[in-house]
PDB file of C-alpha atoms and ligand atoms in Angstrom:
ATOM      1  CA  MET A   1     -11.976  11.414 -10.567  1.00  0.00           C
ATOM      2  CA  MET A   2     -10.657  11.016  -7.527  1.00  0.00           C
ATOM      3  CA  ASN A   3      -7.129  10.642  -5.794  1.00  0.00           C
ATOM      4  CA  LEU A   4      -6.919   8.423  -2.729  1.00  0.00           C
ATOM      5  CA  ILE A   5      -3.846   7.545  -0.848  1.00  0.00           C
ATOM      6  CA  PHE A   6      -3.825   3.957   1.478  1.00  0.00           C
ATOM      7  CA  ILE A   7      -1.594   4.533   4.780  1.00  0.00           C
ATOM      8  CA  GLY A   8      -1.316   1.343   6.973  1.00  0.00           C
ATOM      9  CA  ALA A   9       1.372  -0.294   8.409  1.00  0.00           C
ATOM     10  CA  PRO A  10       2.949  -3.661   6.702  1.00  0.00           C
ATOM     11  CA  GLY A  11       0.015  -6.125   6.769  1.00  0.00           C
ATOM     12  CA  ALA A  12      -2.911  -3.617   7.672  1.00  0.00           C
ATOM     13  CA  GLY A  13      -4.685  -4.724   4.237  1.00  0.00           C
ATOM     14  CA  LYS A  14      -3.847  -1.383   2.205  1.00  0.00           C
ATOM     15  CA  GLY A  15      -2.615  -3.716  -0.971  1.00  0.00           C
ATOM     16  CA  THR A  16      -5.397  -5.324  -1.265  1.00  0.00           C
ATOM     17  CA  GLN A  17      -7.974  -3.052  -0.499  1.00  0.00           C
ATOM     18  CA  ALA A  18      -6.410  -0.607  -2.901  1.00  0.00           C
ATOM     19  CA  LYS A  19      -5.898  -3.453  -5.721  1.00  0.00           C
ATOM     20  CA  ASN A  20     -10.157  -4.037  -5.047  1.00  0.00           C
ATOM     21  CA  LEU A  21     -11.195  -0.467  -5.085  1.00  0.00           C
ATOM     22  CA  ALA A  22      -8.696   0.522  -8.010  1.00  0.00           C
ATOM     23  CA  ALA A  23     -10.355  -2.343 -10.027  1.00  0.00           C
ATOM     24  CA  LYS A  24     -13.813  -1.268  -8.712  1.00  0.00           C
ATOM     25  CA  PHE A  25     -13.403   2.365  -9.249  1.00  0.00           C
ATOM     26  CA  SER A  26     -11.696   2.591 -12.687  1.00  0.00           C
ATOM     27  CA  LEU A  27      -8.536   4.023 -10.459  1.00  0.00           C
ATOM     28  CA  TYR A  28      -4.900   3.543 -11.812  1.00  0.00           C
ATOM     29  CA  HIS A  29      -3.106   1.702  -8.095  1.00  0.00           C
ATOM     30  CA  LEU A  30       0.368   2.681  -7.846  1.00  0.00           C
ATOM     31  CA  SER A  31       1.727  -0.021  -5.148  1.00  0.00           C
ATOM     32  CA  THR A  32       5.600   1.493  -4.538  1.00  0.00           C
ATOM     33  CA  GLY A  33       6.514  -1.688  -2.831  1.00  0.00           C
ATOM     34  CA  ASP A  34       5.465  -3.913  -6.010  1.00  0.00           C
ATOM     35  CA  MET A  35       7.008  -0.993  -7.984  1.00  0.00           C
ATOM     36  CA  LEU A  36      10.443  -1.438  -6.401  1.00  0.00           C
ATOM     37  CA  ARG A  37      10.459  -5.503  -5.964  1.00  0.00           C
ATOM     38  CA  ASP A  38       9.871  -5.528 -10.421  1.00  0.00           C
ATOM     39  CA  ILE A  39      13.547  -2.241  -9.686  1.00  0.00           C
ATOM     40  CA  ALA A  40      14.884  -5.169  -7.444  1.00  0.00           C
ATOM     41  CA  LYS A  41      14.345  -8.022 -10.116  1.00  0.00           C
ATOM     42  CA  ALA A  42      16.907  -6.650 -12.665  1.00  0.00           C
ATOM     43  CA  GLN A  43      20.962  -6.005 -12.595  1.00  0.00           C
ATOM     44  CA  GLY A  44      22.910  -2.953 -12.160  1.00  0.00           C
ATOM     45  CA  PRO A  45      23.042  -0.516  -9.154  1.00  0.00           C
ATOM     46  CA  LEU A  46      20.008   0.509  -8.694  1.00  0.00           C
ATOM     47  CA  ALA A  47      18.547  -2.724  -8.538  1.00  0.00           C
ATOM     48  CA  GLU A  48      21.143  -4.097  -6.080  1.00  0.00           C
ATOM     49  CA  LYS A  49      20.848  -0.768  -3.803  1.00  0.00           C
ATOM     50  CA  VAL A  50      16.829  -1.031  -4.154  1.00  0.00           C
ATOM     51  CA  ARG A  51      16.856  -4.760  -2.908  1.00  0.00           C
ATOM     52  CA  GLU A  52      19.437  -4.645  -0.390  1.00  0.00           C
ATOM     53  CA  THR A  53      17.072  -2.002   0.981  1.00  0.00           C
ATOM     54  CA  ILE A  54      14.065  -3.699   1.030  1.00  0.00           C
ATOM     55  CA  GLY A  55      16.039  -6.719   1.960  1.00  0.00           C
ATOM     56  CA  THR A  56      16.547  -4.604   5.337  1.00  0.00           C
ATOM     57  CA  GLY A  57      13.783  -2.844   6.056  1.00  0.00           C
ATOM     58  CA  ALA A  58      14.574   0.325   5.516  1.00  0.00           C
ATOM     59  CA  LEU A  59      13.035   2.877   3.543  1.00  0.00           C
ATOM     60  CA  ILE A  60      14.394   4.025   0.222  1.00  0.00           C
ATOM     61  CA  SER A  61      15.787   7.861  -0.310  1.00  0.00           C
ATOM     62  CA  ASP A  62      13.108   9.986  -0.584  1.00  0.00           C
ATOM     63  CA  ASP A  63      14.508  11.410  -3.529  1.00  0.00           C
ATOM     64  CA  LEU A  64      14.969   8.138  -5.504  1.00  0.00           C
ATOM     65  CA  MET A  65      11.035   7.376  -4.270  1.00  0.00           C
ATOM     66  CA  VAL A  66       9.605  10.946  -5.707  1.00  0.00           C
ATOM     67  CA  GLU A  67      11.474  10.485  -9.104  1.00  0.00           C
ATOM     68  CA  LEU A  68       9.609   7.184  -9.280  1.00  0.00           C
ATOM     69  CA  VAL A  69       6.233   8.960  -8.507  1.00  0.00           C
ATOM     70  CA  ALA A  70       6.947  11.624 -10.607  1.00  0.00           C
ATOM     71  CA  GLU A  71       7.749   9.968 -13.846  1.00  0.00           C
ATOM     72  CA  LYS A  72       3.910   7.935 -13.271  1.00  0.00           C
ATOM     73  CA  VAL A  73       2.514  11.273 -13.178  1.00  0.00           C
ATOM     74  CA  ASP A  74       4.495  12.906 -16.211  1.00  0.00           C
ATOM     75  CA  ALA A  75       3.016   9.673 -18.026  1.00  0.00           C
ATOM     76  CA  GLY A  76      -0.063  10.349 -17.208  1.00  0.00           C
ATOM     77  CA  ASP A  77      -1.018   7.200 -15.358  1.00  0.00           C
ATOM     78  CA  PHE A  78      -3.067   9.251 -12.994  1.00  0.00           C
ATOM     79  CA  LYS A  79      -5.382  10.841 -15.569  1.00  0.00           C
ATOM     80  CA  LYS A  80      -8.716   9.280 -14.325  1.00  0.00           C
ATOM     81  CA  GLY A  81      -7.650   8.970 -10.193  1.00  0.00           C
ATOM     82  CA  VAL A  82      -5.216   7.120  -8.242  1.00  0.00           C
ATOM     83  CA  ILE A  83      -4.938   5.095  -5.328  1.00  0.00           C
ATOM     84  CA  MET A  84      -1.262   5.082  -3.365  1.00  0.00           C
ATOM     85  CA  ASP A  85      -0.505   2.371  -1.701  1.00  0.00           C
ATOM     86  CA  GLY A  86       2.739   2.465   0.101  1.00  0.00           C
ATOM     87  CA  PHE A  87       3.755   6.135  -0.567  1.00  0.00           C
ATOM     88  CA  PRO A  88       4.058   8.838   1.037  1.00  0.00           C
ATOM     89  CA  ARG A  89       5.374   7.397   3.342  1.00  0.00           C
ATOM     90  CA  THR A  90       7.220  10.536   4.909  1.00  0.00           C
ATOM     91  CA  LEU A  91       6.408  13.610   5.448  1.00  0.00           C
ATOM     92  CA  ASN A  92       8.521  15.432   3.434  1.00  0.00           C
ATOM     93  CA  GLN A  93       7.222  12.360   0.660  1.00  0.00           C
ATOM     94  CA  ALA A  94       4.146  13.930   0.771  1.00  0.00           C
ATOM     95  CA  LYS A  95       4.644  17.517   0.410  1.00  0.00           C
ATOM     96  CA  LEU A  96       6.608  17.035  -2.446  1.00  0.00           C
ATOM     97  CA  PHE A  97       3.776  14.733  -3.588  1.00  0.00           C
ATOM     98  CA  ASP A  98       1.401  17.492  -3.111  1.00  0.00           C
ATOM     99  CA  SER A  99       3.374  19.726  -5.358  1.00  0.00           C
ATOM    100  CA  MET A 100       4.126  17.195  -8.382  1.00  0.00           C
ATOM    101  CA  LEU A 101      -0.153  17.317  -8.156  1.00  0.00           C
ATOM    102  CA  LYS A 102      -0.577  20.879  -8.187  1.00  0.00           C
ATOM    103  CA  LEU A 103       1.493  21.389 -10.864  1.00  0.00           C
ATOM    104  CA  LYS A 104      -1.138  18.762 -12.916  1.00  0.00           C
ATOM    105  CA  GLY A 105      -4.003  20.821 -11.614  1.00  0.00           C
ATOM    106  CA  MET A 106      -4.861  17.738  -9.059  1.00  0.00           C
ATOM    107  CA  VAL A 107      -4.841  17.551  -4.873  1.00  0.00           C
ATOM    108  CA  VAL A 108      -5.216  14.622  -2.545  1.00  0.00           C
ATOM    109  CA  ASP A 109      -9.030  13.938  -1.778  1.00  0.00           C
ATOM    110  CA  HIS A 110      -8.901  11.685   0.656  1.00  0.00           C
ATOM    111  CA  VAL A 111      -6.176   9.598   2.870  1.00  0.00           C
ATOM    112  CA  ILE A 112      -7.376   6.117   4.298  1.00  0.00           C
ATOM    113  CA  TYR A 113      -5.545   5.264   7.308  1.00  0.00           C
ATOM    114  CA  LEU A 114      -5.803   1.539   8.346  1.00  0.00           C
ATOM    115  CA  SER A 115      -5.724   0.694  11.616  1.00  0.00           C
ATOM    116  CA  ILE A 116      -4.756  -2.543  12.825  1.00  0.00           C
ATOM    117  CA  PRO A 117      -2.871  -3.551  16.362  1.00  0.00           C
ATOM    118  CA  ASP A 118       0.733  -4.345  16.129  1.00  0.00           C
ATOM    119  CA  GLU A 119       0.010  -8.159  17.147  1.00  0.00           C
ATOM    120  CA  VAL A 120      -2.497  -8.567  14.843  1.00  0.00           C
ATOM    121  CA  LEU A 121      -0.045  -7.413  12.020  1.00  0.00           C
ATOM    122  CA  ILE A 122       2.949  -9.842  12.537  1.00  0.00           C
ATOM    123  CA  ASP A 123       0.653 -12.679  12.672  1.00  0.00           C
ATOM    124  CA  ARG A 124      -0.984 -11.500   9.492  1.00  0.00           C
ATOM    125  CA  ILE A 125       2.781 -10.830   8.072  1.00  0.00           C
ATOM    126  CA  THR A 126       3.870 -14.310   8.965  1.00  0.00           C
ATOM    127  CA  GLY A 127       1.413 -16.539   6.798  1.00  0.00           C
ATOM    128  CA  ARG A 128       1.014 -14.777   4.061  1.00  0.00           C
ATOM    129  CA  PHE A 129       2.257 -15.646   0.353  1.00  0.00           C
ATOM    130  CA  THR A 130       0.999 -14.609  -3.386  1.00  0.00           C
ATOM    131  CA  CYS A 131       0.846 -16.687  -6.661  1.00  0.00           C
ATOM    132  CA  GLY A 132       3.327 -16.248  -8.094  1.00  0.00           C
ATOM    133  CA  SER A 133       1.362 -16.064 -11.538  1.00  0.00           C
ATOM    134  CA  CYS A 134      -1.929 -13.735 -11.101  1.00  0.00           C
ATOM    135  CA  GLY A 135      -0.977 -12.182  -7.900  1.00  0.00           C
ATOM    136  CA  GLU A 136      -3.443 -13.582  -5.971  1.00  0.00           C
ATOM    137  CA  GLY A 137      -3.053 -13.153  -2.073  1.00  0.00           C
ATOM    138  CA  TYR A 138      -3.041 -16.003   0.789  1.00  0.00           C
ATOM    139  CA  HIS A 139      -2.310 -16.920   4.218  1.00  0.00           C
ATOM    140  CA  ASP A 140      -0.775 -20.290   5.536  1.00  0.00           C
ATOM    141  CA  ARG A 141      -3.851 -19.874   8.574  1.00  0.00           C
ATOM    142  CA  TYR A 142      -6.535 -17.955   7.278  1.00  0.00           C
ATOM    143  CA  LYS A 143      -6.470 -18.428   3.906  1.00  0.00           C
ATOM    144  CA  SER A 144      -5.488 -21.595   2.107  1.00  0.00           C
ATOM    145  CA  LEU A 145      -5.650 -22.906  -0.854  1.00  0.00           C
ATOM    146  CA  LYS A 146      -8.556 -24.932  -2.063  1.00  0.00           C
ATOM    147  CA  THR A 147      -6.184 -27.422  -3.963  1.00  0.00           C
ATOM    148  CA  GLU A 148      -3.358 -27.944  -2.055  1.00  0.00           C
ATOM    149  CA  GLY A 149      -0.512 -26.452  -4.303  1.00  0.00           C
ATOM    150  CA  VAL A 150      -2.611 -24.775  -7.116  1.00  0.00           C
ATOM    151  CA  CYS A 151      -3.887 -20.906  -7.220  1.00  0.00           C
ATOM    152  CA  ASP A 152      -7.655 -21.370  -6.504  1.00  0.00           C
ATOM    153  CA  VAL A 153      -7.578 -18.834  -9.620  1.00  0.00           C
ATOM    154  CA  CYS A 154      -5.579 -18.834 -12.255  1.00  0.00           C
ATOM    155  CA  GLY A 155      -4.663 -23.062 -11.692  1.00  0.00           C
ATOM    156  CA  SER A 156      -0.538 -22.171 -10.836  1.00  0.00           C
ATOM    157  CA  GLN A 157       1.541 -23.870  -9.151  1.00  0.00           C
ATOM    158  CA  SER A 158       4.093 -21.284  -8.588  1.00  0.00           C
ATOM    159  CA  PHE A 159       3.842 -19.164  -5.250  1.00  0.00           C
ATOM    160  CA  VAL A 160       6.202 -15.962  -3.895  1.00  0.00           C
ATOM    161  CA  ARG A 161       6.673 -15.097  -0.162  1.00  0.00           C
ATOM    162  CA  ARG A 162       8.398 -11.799   0.399  1.00  0.00           C
ATOM    163  CA  ALA A 163      11.906 -12.144   1.168  1.00  0.00           C
ATOM    164  CA  ASP A 164      10.746  -9.161   3.734  1.00  0.00           C
ATOM    165  CA  ASP A 165       8.418 -10.728   5.249  1.00  0.00           C
ATOM    166  CA  THR A 166      10.287 -12.504   7.895  1.00  0.00           C
ATOM    167  CA  ARG A 167      10.332 -11.757  11.567  1.00  0.00           C
ATOM    168  CA  GLU A 168      13.133  -9.818  12.031  1.00  0.00           C
ATOM    169  CA  VAL A 169      12.847  -7.599   8.990  1.00  0.00           C
ATOM    170  CA  LEU A 170       8.992  -6.949  10.340  1.00  0.00           C
ATOM    171  CA  ASP A 171      10.102  -4.942  13.374  1.00  0.00           C
ATOM    172  CA  THR A 172      12.568  -3.077  11.302  1.00  0.00           C
ATOM    173  CA  ARG A 173       9.339  -2.276   8.653  1.00  0.00           C
ATOM    174  CA  LEU A 174       6.929  -1.377  11.981  1.00  0.00           C
ATOM    175  CA  LYS A 175       9.401   0.424  13.705  1.00  0.00           C
ATOM    176  CA  ASN A 176      10.012   2.841  10.691  1.00  0.00           C
ATOM    177  CA  PHE A 177       6.362   2.579   9.609  1.00  0.00           C
ATOM    178  CA  TRP A 178       5.473   4.595  13.406  1.00  0.00           C
ATOM    179  CA  ASN A 179       8.682   6.370  13.536  1.00  0.00           C
ATOM    180  CA  ALA A 180       7.316   8.163   9.977  1.00  0.00           C
ATOM    181  CA  THR A 181       3.855   7.302  10.042  1.00  0.00           C
ATOM    182  CA  ARG A 182       2.570   9.825  12.848  1.00  0.00           C
ATOM    183  CA  GLU A 183       3.491  12.941  10.967  1.00  0.00           C
ATOM    184  CA  LEU A 184       2.479  11.792   8.154  1.00  0.00           C
ATOM    185  CA  LEU A 185      -0.973  11.414   9.444  1.00  0.00           C
ATOM    186  CA  ASP A 186      -0.622  14.932  11.089  1.00  0.00           C
ATOM    187  CA  TYR A 187      -0.455  16.445   8.215  1.00  0.00           C
ATOM    188  CA  TYR A 188      -2.946  14.752   6.497  1.00  0.00           C
ATOM    189  CA  LYS A 189      -5.200  15.718   9.732  1.00  0.00           C
ATOM    190  CA  ALA A 190      -4.859  19.126   9.871  1.00  0.00           C
ATOM    191  CA  LYS A 191      -5.465  19.219   5.465  1.00  0.00           C
ATOM    192  CA  GLY A 192      -8.351  17.886   7.240  1.00  0.00           C
ATOM    193  CA  ILE A 193      -8.458  14.571   4.534  1.00  0.00           C
ATOM    194  CA  LEU A 194      -7.951  11.845   7.033  1.00  0.00           C
ATOM    195  CA  GLU A 195      -9.857   9.168   7.381  1.00  0.00           C
ATOM    196  CA  GLU A 196      -8.958   6.547  10.126  1.00  0.00           C
ATOM    197  CA  VAL A 197     -10.989   3.244   8.996  1.00  0.00           C
ATOM    198  CA  ASP A 198     -10.786  -0.058  11.542  1.00  0.00           C
ATOM    199  CA  GLY A 199      -9.114  -2.784   9.320  1.00  0.00           C
ATOM    200  CA  LEU A 200     -10.135  -5.428  11.580  1.00  0.00           C
ATOM    201  CA  GLY A 201     -12.204  -7.761   9.844  1.00  0.00           C
ATOM    202  CA  GLU A 202     -13.680  -9.371   6.620  1.00  0.00           C
ATOM    203  CA  ILE A 203     -11.852  -8.097   3.913  1.00  0.00           C
ATOM    204  CA  ALA A 204     -15.737  -7.087   2.279  1.00  0.00           C
ATOM    205  CA  GLU A 205     -16.514  -6.105   5.432  1.00  0.00           C
ATOM    206  CA  VAL A 206     -13.368  -3.253   5.705  1.00  0.00           C
ATOM    207  CA  GLN A 207     -13.843  -2.434   2.261  1.00  0.00           C
ATOM    208  CA  ASP A 208     -17.390  -1.500   2.639  1.00  0.00           C
ATOM    209  CA  ARG A 209     -16.068   1.317   5.691  1.00  0.00           C
ATOM    210  CA  ILE A 210     -13.756   2.319   3.112  1.00  0.00           C
ATOM    211  CA  GLU A 211     -16.722   3.068   0.513  1.00  0.00           C
ATOM    212  CA  ASN A 212     -18.628   5.040   2.950  1.00  0.00           C
ATOM    213  CA  ILE A 213     -15.929   7.162   3.002  1.00  0.00           C
ATOM    214  CA  TRP A 214     -17.272   8.549  -0.278  1.00  0.00           C
ATOM    215  CA  GLN A 215     -20.109   7.533  -0.208  1.00  0.00           C
ATOM    216  CA  PRO A 216     -21.434   8.226   3.025  1.00  0.00           C
ATOM    217  CA  GLN A 217     -25.202   7.665   2.288  1.00  0.00           C
ATOM    218  CA  GLY A 218     -24.392   4.177   0.710  1.00  0.00           C
ATOM    219  CA  GLY A 219     -25.554   5.978  -2.629  1.00  0.00           C
ATOM    220  CA  VAL A 220     -23.533   5.448  -5.877  1.00  0.00           C
ATOM    221  CA  GLN A 221     -21.674   8.221  -6.954  1.00  0.00           C
ATOM    222  CA  SER A 222     -19.732   8.774  -9.906  1.00  0.00           C
ATOM    223  CA  CYS A 223     -16.154   8.138  -9.141  1.00  0.00           C
TER     224      CYS A 223
HETATM  225  P1  AMP B   1       5.560  -2.278   0.730  1.00  0.00           P
HETATM  226  O1  AMP B   1       5.183  -3.521   0.163  1.00  0.00           O
HETATM  227  O2  AMP B   1       4.582  -0.902   0.752  1.00  0.00           O
HETATM  228  O3  AMP B   1       5.391  -3.002   2.612  1.00  0.00           O
HETATM  229  O4  AMP B   1       6.993  -1.760   0.776  1.00  0.00           O
HETATM  230  C1  AMP B   1       8.149  -2.804   0.570  1.00  0.00           C
HETATM  231  C2  AMP B   1       9.463  -1.965   1.247  1.00  0.00           C
HETATM  232  O5  AMP B   1       9.652  -1.073   0.023  1.00  0.00           O
HETATM  233  C3  AMP B   1       9.526  -0.916   1.835  1.00  0.00           C
HETATM  234  O6  AMP B   1       9.897  -1.757   3.407  1.00  0.00           O
HETATM  235  C4  AMP B   1      10.425  -0.216   1.715  1.00  0.00           C
HETATM  236  O7  AMP B   1      11.887  -0.821   1.760  1.00  0.00           O
HETATM  237  C5  AMP B   1      10.214   0.034   0.391  1.00  0.00           C
HETATM  238  N1  AMP B   1       9.433   0.925  -0.057  1.00  0.00           N
HETATM  239  C6  AMP B   1       8.391   1.177  -0.344  1.00  0.00           C
HETATM  240  N2  AMP B   1       7.383   2.291  -0.605  1.00  0.00           N
HETATM  241  C7  AMP B   1       8.202   3.323   0.369  1.00  0.00           C
HETATM  242  C8  AMP B   1       8.327   4.506   0.206  1.00  0.00           C
HETATM  243  N3  AMP B   1       7.428   5.402  -0.303  1.00  0.00           N
HETATM  244  N4  AMP B   1       9.653   5.087   0.630  1.00  0.00           N
HETATM  245  C9  AMP B   1      10.453   4.626   1.021  1.00  0.00           C
HETATM  246  N5  AMP B   1      10.504   3.204   0.475  1.00  0.00           N
HETATM  247  C10 AMP B   1       8.925   2.636   0.324  1.00  0.00           C
END
């Protein structure tokens, strides 16, 4: 069993890497951004609050985030190991997450920090979209559809662009990311479990770099 945290600015590729690696190693993938976007689709005060906060690029309160993640831990979703994508995002969340895992006899094994220069992040984010049916990710400039208007994977013709992927909201998201992340990285560095990975390059190349962290000899280890 392996518990991993992926940290990366918006557009660093952590969602793509988390999804691919979770599938490959049969780990549970918890994207808190996806979880919140699902909540935001519902009706009621919670949905409205989440919609409003995400829409401005601000962070959801630590209390609510910890409550939502604790529900997953309590439900036993992390039993076979997990890749956390987007949580923890503040030092407070990190400390509360450690306590939550400790109660279940679990620890964080590796924290992968995908580093990418800001100008590349902006270029990546303004242009990305996903299939509304299977969730496959595309990009206007870097990964276009083979057939115009049709998903390569499932054939769906509906696509989604995130409402917070605009240049204006992105500036706030990046500012929040850097403000909160510095102390988060220091926290994991002090524990000796932080690994910085160059996030530039092809998806498969970056994936190899990440896998090398727990398979340094390139051999296959049981996870
Ligand atoms: P993401 O998909 O990870 O870029 O997250 C999208 C948005 O969801 C963020 O801009 C925040 O508003 C919110 N969010 C996701 N994860 C967290 C978290 N751990 N703490 C606070 N807000 C979060």
